[in-house]
Amino acid sequence: MHEAAFQGNIAVQVKNLERRFGDFVAVDRISFEVKRGEIFGFLGPNGAGKSTTIRMLCGILRPTAGEGHVAGLDIMKQTELIKTRIGYMSQKFSLYDDLKVEENIDFFSGIYQIAPERQKARKEWVLEMAGLVDRRDTRTGLLPGGVKQRLALGCAVLHEPDILFLDEPTSGVDPENRRQFWDLINETSEQGVTVFVTTHYMDEAEYCNRIGLIYRGKLIALGTPERLKKEQMQDCLFEVICDRPHDALEILETHPAVQDGALFGNGLHLMVKDPAACAGPLRTFLQEKGFTVTRAERIVPSLEDAFVSLIEENDRMNGTGGEKS
């Protein structure tokens, strides 16, 4: 680790960061900080600006405006130094499928200029962590997705970086391997590495110490998962399962007790004023309108509920149509 380069306890600091592609604003003047040793999640739908932000922080893409520091280094002026201090892993795993497992590790050892006396120990650590001690001569492209994922993570932290950037690292990976991968992320964090991870999986965001919700290039919320759920979901949440949910939502939005509503999976999530008086009346209300109701009860809000609520609030304020993500 490089103690002196950090600005106090801050690993990443961004102020009014912006990136335009012609007239399109991909990242719209966002500001936030990531604490040292933190697992920070950047959550948002595809196309929201997550990957563009990470590419700017990693020195791959130059910002249009604003400022930022990564490990105390200026993202405008010190991009090459930043690349030596960070690890980076994308959803494509950043590996070469035609190379053997060991050849991939050797390649990244050279890229990161790992000292010769450290290379063997670091290689063996990656092989053991990825469960590939006996498969070092296997062509990487033949590995199962979860194993390949662990190998990619190992290659990203070969040089023991201060900050690890993970851009949609579990996209396309099955749930069991996703859980195992998050165990590795937690182990990495416990070793003092700051982890900055982008994801559109709501369950993964729950594993983060703090999250930023980004939508249409704007940072619309920032805080711990619990705080975001508590502050955003102050009313009571009801789940309603019925036939023709889209039609039912339009009708329920006219009910005086319903503050807000959204399609959610094969049902509806409704924000209501009075939970004690709602379950029966809502069921009766829909039945009288000709719907078959199989469930109508209060539930504990999820982070996805908070995110949907934030998006709808953002769209109402800006007069745009919402994406249900």
Coordinates of C-alpha atoms in Angstrom, one line a residue:
M1 CA 0.0 0.0 0.0
H2 CA 1.1 3.6 -0.6
E3 CA 0.1 5.4 2.6
A4 CA 1.2 8.9 1.8
A5 CA -0.8 9.2 -1.5
F6 CA -4.3 9.1 0.1
Q7 CA -6.0 12.3 1.1
G8 CA -6.8 11.5 4.7
N9 CA -9.3 8.6 4.8
I10 CA -10.6 9.2 1.2
A11 CA -9.7 6.7 -1.6
V12 CA -11.8 8.2 -4.3
Q13 CA -13.1 11.8 -4.5
V14 CA -15.2 13.2 -7.4
K15 CA -16.6 16.7 -7.8
N16 CA -19.0 17.8 -10.6
L17 CA -17.6 15.0 -12.9
E18 CA -19.1 15.2 -16.4
R19 CA -18.6 13.2 -19.6
R20 CA -20.3 14.1 -22.9
F21 CA -20.3 12.3 -26.2
G22 CA -21.3 15.0 -28.6
D23 CA -24.7 16.3 -27.3
F24 CA -25.3 13.2 -25.1
V25 CA -24.5 13.7 -21.4
A26 CA -23.4 10.2 -20.2
V27 CA -22.3 11.4 -16.7
D28 CA -23.9 14.6 -15.5
R29 CA -21.9 16.6 -12.8
I30 CA -21.8 13.9 -10.2
S31 CA -20.0 14.3 -6.8
F32 CA -19.2 11.7 -4.2
E33 CA -16.4 10.3 -2.0
V34 CA -15.4 6.7 -1.3
K35 CA -13.7 6.0 2.0
R36 CA -10.6 3.9 2.3
G37 CA -11.2 0.2 2.8
E38 CA -14.9 0.6 1.9
I39 CA -17.0 -1.6 -0.5
F40 CA -18.7 1.1 -2.5
G41 CA -21.4 0.0 -4.9
F42 CA -22.5 2.0 -8.0
L43 CA -26.0 0.8 -8.7
G44 CA -28.1 1.6 -11.8
P45 CA -29.8 0.3 -14.9
N46 CA -27.8 -0.4 -18.1
G47 CA -26.8 2.8 -19.8
A48 CA -27.0 4.9 -16.6
G49 CA -23.4 6.0 -16.7
K50 CA -21.8 3.5 -14.4
S51 CA -19.1 2.1 -16.7
T52 CA -18.3 5.6 -18.1
T53 CA -17.6 6.8 -14.6
I54 CA -15.3 3.9 -13.8
R55 CA -13.4 4.4 -17.0
M56 CA -12.8 8.1 -16.1
L57 CA -11.7 7.1 -12.6
C58 CA -9.3 4.5 -14.0
G59 CA -7.7 6.9 -16.4
I60 CA -9.1 5.2 -19.5
L61 CA -11.4 8.0 -20.5
R62 CA -10.8 11.7 -20.1
P63 CA -13.6 13.7 -18.3
T64 CA -15.3 16.5 -20.2
A65 CA -15.5 18.6 -17.0
G66 CA -15.2 18.4 -13.3
E67 CA -12.4 17.0 -11.1
G68 CA -11.5 13.8 -9.3
H69 CA -8.8 12.0 -7.3
V70 CA -8.1 8.3 -7.0
A71 CA -5.6 7.3 -4.3
G72 CA -4.7 11.0 -4.1
L73 CA -3.9 11.2 -7.8
D74 CA -5.5 13.6 -10.2
I75 CA -7.6 11.8 -12.9
M76 CA -7.0 14.7 -15.3
K77 CA -3.2 14.9 -15.0
Q78 CA -1.9 11.6 -13.4
T79 CA -3.7 8.9 -15.4
E80 CA -0.6 6.7 -15.9
L81 CA 0.3 6.8 -12.2
I82 CA -3.3 5.9 -11.3
K83 CA -3.1 2.8 -13.5
T84 CA -0.2 1.5 -11.3
R85 CA -2.2 1.9 -8.1
I86 CA -5.5 0.3 -9.0
G87 CA -6.8 -3.1 -10.1
Y88 CA -9.5 -3.3 -12.8
M89 CA -11.8 -6.1 -13.8
S90 CA -14.7 -5.7 -16.3
Q91 CA -17.7 -8.0 -17.1
K92 CA -15.6 -9.5 -19.9
F93 CA -13.1 -10.7 -17.2
S94 CA -10.2 -9.0 -19.0
L95 CA -8.5 -12.4 -19.7
Y96 CA -7.1 -13.9 -22.9
D97 CA -9.0 -17.1 -23.7
D98 CA -6.3 -18.5 -26.0
L99 CA -3.7 -18.4 -23.3
K100 CA -3.3 -21.0 -20.6
V101 CA -4.1 -20.1 -17.0
E102 CA -0.5 -19.7 -16.1
E103 CA 0.2 -17.7 -19.2
N104 CA -2.5 -15.2 -18.3
I105 CA -1.1 -14.8 -14.8
D106 CA 2.4 -14.3 -16.3
F107 CA 1.1 -11.8 -18.8
F108 CA -0.5 -9.7 -16.1
S109 CA 2.6 -10.0 -13.9
G110 CA 4.5 -8.3 -16.7
I111 CA 1.9 -5.7 -17.3
Y112 CA 1.9 -4.7 -13.6
Q113 CA 5.7 -4.9 -13.4
I114 CA 5.7 -7.2 -10.4
A115 CA 9.2 -7.7 -9.1
P116 CA 10.8 -11.0 -10.1
E117 CA 11.2 -12.1 -6.5
R118 CA 7.5 -11.7 -5.9
Q119 CA 6.1 -13.2 -9.1
K120 CA 6.2 -16.8 -8.1
A121 CA 4.5 -16.2 -4.7
R122 CA 1.8 -14.1 -6.3
K123 CA 1.2 -16.6 -9.0
E124 CA 0.7 -19.4 -6.6
W125 CA -1.7 -17.3 -4.5
V126 CA -3.9 -16.6 -7.6
L127 CA -3.8 -20.3 -8.6
E128 CA -4.9 -21.4 -5.1
M129 CA -7.5 -18.7 -4.7
A130 CA -9.1 -19.6 -8.0
G131 CA -8.9 -23.3 -7.4
L132 CA -6.6 -23.8 -10.4
V133 CA -3.4 -25.3 -8.8
D134 CA -3.8 -28.5 -10.9
R135 CA -5.2 -26.7 -14.0
R136 CA -2.5 -24.2 -14.6
D137 CA -1.9 -25.6 -18.1
T138 CA -5.6 -25.4 -19.1
R139 CA -6.6 -23.1 -21.9
T140 CA -8.5 -20.2 -20.1
G141 CA -11.3 -20.2 -22.6
L142 CA -12.3 -23.8 -21.5
L143 CA -12.8 -22.8 -17.9
P144 CA -16.3 -22.6 -16.4
G145 CA -17.6 -19.0 -15.9
G146 CA -17.3 -18.9 -12.1
V147 CA -13.7 -20.3 -12.2
K148 CA -12.8 -17.8 -14.9
Q149 CA -14.3 -15.0 -12.9
R150 CA -12.1 -15.9 -9.9
L151 CA -9.0 -16.1 -12.1
A152 CA -9.8 -12.6 -13.5
L153 CA -10.1 -11.2 -10.0
G154 CA -6.8 -12.8 -9.0
C155 CA -5.1 -11.2 -12.1
A156 CA -6.6 -7.8 -11.2
V157 CA -5.1 -7.8 -7.7
L158 CA -1.8 -9.5 -8.6
H159 CA 0.1 -6.3 -7.9
E160 CA -1.7 -5.7 -4.5
P161 CA -3.4 -2.5 -5.5
D162 CA -4.8 0.1 -3.1
I163 CA -8.2 0.3 -5.0
L164 CA -10.0 -2.4 -6.9
F165 CA -12.5 -1.3 -9.6
L166 CA -15.0 -4.0 -10.6
D167 CA -17.2 -3.1 -13.6
E168 CA -20.3 -5.4 -13.7
P169 CA -18.0 -8.3 -12.6
T170 CA -20.8 -10.9 -12.1
S171 CA -22.9 -10.1 -15.2
G172 CA -24.0 -13.4 -16.8
V173 CA -22.7 -15.5 -13.9
D174 CA -25.1 -17.9 -12.1
P175 CA -26.4 -17.0 -8.6
E176 CA -24.2 -19.5 -6.7
N177 CA -21.0 -18.3 -8.3
R178 CA -22.1 -14.7 -7.7
R179 CA -22.4 -15.4 -4.0
Q180 CA -18.9 -17.1 -4.0
F181 CA -17.4 -14.2 -5.8
W182 CA -18.8 -11.7 -3.2
D183 CA -17.1 -13.8 -0.5
L184 CA -13.9 -13.0 -2.4
I185 CA -14.7 -9.3 -2.6
N186 CA -15.3 -9.3 1.2
E187 CA -12.0 -11.0 1.8
T188 CA -10.2 -8.5 -0.4
S189 CA -11.8 -5.6 1.5
E190 CA -10.8 -7.1 4.8
Q191 CA -7.2 -6.9 3.6
G192 CA -7.5 -3.1 3.4
V193 CA -8.3 -2.8 -0.3
T194 CA -11.0 -0.2 -1.3
V195 CA -13.5 -1.9 -3.6
F196 CA -15.5 0.1 -6.1
V197 CA -18.1 -2.1 -7.8
T198 CA -20.7 -1.3 -10.4
T199 CA -23.8 -3.6 -10.7
H200 CA -27.4 -3.6 -11.8
Y201 CA -28.2 -6.5 -9.4
M202 CA -30.1 -5.2 -6.4
D203 CA -29.2 -8.1 -4.1
E204 CA -25.5 -7.4 -4.7
A205 CA -25.9 -3.8 -3.7
E206 CA -27.0 -5.0 -0.2
Y207 CA -23.5 -6.4 0.3
C208 CA -21.9 -2.9 0.0
N209 CA -21.1 -0.6 2.8
R210 CA -22.5 2.3 0.9
I211 CA -24.1 2.7 -2.5
G212 CA -24.6 5.4 -5.1
L213 CA -27.7 5.2 -7.2
I214 CA -27.1 6.5 -10.7
Y215 CA -29.9 7.1 -13.3
R216 CA -29.6 8.9 -16.6
G217 CA -26.2 10.1 -15.8
K218 CA -27.2 11.7 -12.5
L219 CA -26.4 10.5 -8.9
I220 CA -29.9 10.5 -7.4
A221 CA -29.1 9.0 -4.0
L222 CA -26.1 8.1 -1.8
G223 CA -25.9 6.2 1.5
T224 CA -26.0 2.9 3.2
P225 CA -28.6 0.3 1.9
E226 CA -30.5 0.5 5.1
R227 CA -30.5 4.3 5.2
L228 CA -31.8 4.5 1.6
K229 CA -34.6 2.0 2.3
K230 CA -35.6 3.8 5.5
E231 CA -35.5 7.4 4.1
Q232 CA -37.1 6.5 0.7
M233 CA -39.7 4.1 2.0
Q234 CA -41.3 6.1 4.8
D235 CA -44.8 5.0 4.0
C236 CA -45.9 1.3 4.2
L237 CA -45.4 -1.1 1.4
F238 CA -48.0 -3.6 0.2
E239 CA -47.6 -6.4 -2.3
V240 CA -50.6 -7.3 -4.4
I241 CA -50.7 -10.4 -6.7
C242 CA -53.6 -10.5 -9.1
D243 CA -54.5 -11.1 -12.7
R244 CA -53.9 -8.3 -15.3
P245 CA -51.5 -6.4 -13.0
H246 CA -50.9 -3.6 -15.5
D247 CA -54.7 -2.8 -15.6
A248 CA -55.0 -3.3 -11.8
L249 CA -52.2 -0.7 -11.3
E250 CA -54.1 2.0 -13.3
I251 CA -57.2 1.4 -11.2
L252 CA -55.4 1.2 -7.8
E253 CA -53.7 4.5 -8.4
T254 CA -57.2 6.1 -8.1
H255 CA -57.7 4.5 -4.6
P256 CA -57.4 7.3 -1.9
A257 CA -55.1 5.1 0.3
V258 CA -52.5 4.5 -2.5
Q259 CA -49.7 7.0 -2.5
D260 CA -47.7 5.3 -5.3
G261 CA -47.5 2.0 -7.2
A262 CA -45.3 0.1 -9.6
L263 CA -45.3 -3.2 -11.5
F264 CA -43.0 -5.6 -9.7
G265 CA -42.3 -9.0 -11.1
N266 CA -45.7 -10.7 -11.7
G267 CA -47.4 -8.4 -9.2
L268 CA -47.6 -4.9 -7.8
H269 CA -45.9 -2.9 -5.0
L270 CA -48.0 -0.1 -3.5
M271 CA -47.1 2.7 -1.1
V272 CA -50.0 3.2 1.2
K273 CA -51.0 5.6 4.0
D274 CA -52.7 3.3 6.5
P275 CA -51.4 -0.3 6.6
A276 CA -54.0 -1.5 9.2
A277 CA -56.9 -0.5 7.0
C278 CA -55.5 -1.4 3.6
A279 CA -55.2 -5.1 3.0
G280 CA -58.9 -5.9 3.1
P281 CA -60.1 -2.8 1.4
L282 CA -57.6 -3.1 -1.4
R283 CA -58.5 -6.7 -2.0
T284 CA -62.2 -5.8 -2.0
F285 CA -61.7 -2.8 -4.2
L286 CA -60.0 -4.9 -6.9
Q287 CA -62.4 -7.8 -6.6
E288 CA -65.3 -5.4 -7.2
K289 CA -63.5 -4.2 -10.3
G290 CA -63.4 -7.8 -11.6
F291 CA -59.9 -8.8 -10.7
T292 CA -58.9 -12.1 -9.1
V293 CA -56.6 -11.3 -6.1
T294 CA -54.4 -14.0 -4.7
R295 CA -52.4 -11.9 -2.3
A296 CA -52.6 -8.4 -0.7
E297 CA -50.4 -7.9 2.3
R298 CA -47.7 -5.7 3.9
I299 CA -44.1 -6.5 3.1
V300 CA -40.6 -5.3 4.1
P301 CA -39.3 -2.9 1.5
S302 CA -36.3 -4.0 -0.5
L303 CA -33.5 -1.9 -2.0
E304 CA -35.2 -2.4 -5.4
D305 CA -38.3 -0.9 -4.0
A306 CA -36.3 2.2 -2.9
F307 CA -34.6 2.4 -6.3
V308 CA -37.9 2.2 -8.2
S309 CA -39.3 4.8 -5.9
L310 CA -36.3 7.1 -6.5
I311 CA -36.5 6.7 -10.2
E312 CA -40.2 7.5 -10.3
E313 CA -39.7 10.5 -8.1
N314 CA -36.8 11.7 -10.4
D315 CA -39.0 11.3 -13.5
R316 CA -41.9 13.2 -11.9
M317 CA -39.6 16.1 -11.0
N318 CA -38.1 16.1 -14.5
G319 CA -41.3 15.4 -16.4
T320 CA -40.0 12.3 -18.1
G321 CA -41.3 8.7 -18.4
G322 CA -39.8 6.2 -15.9
E323 CA -37.8 3.1 -16.6
K324 CA -38.7 0.2 -14.3
S325 CA -35.3 -1.2 -13.5

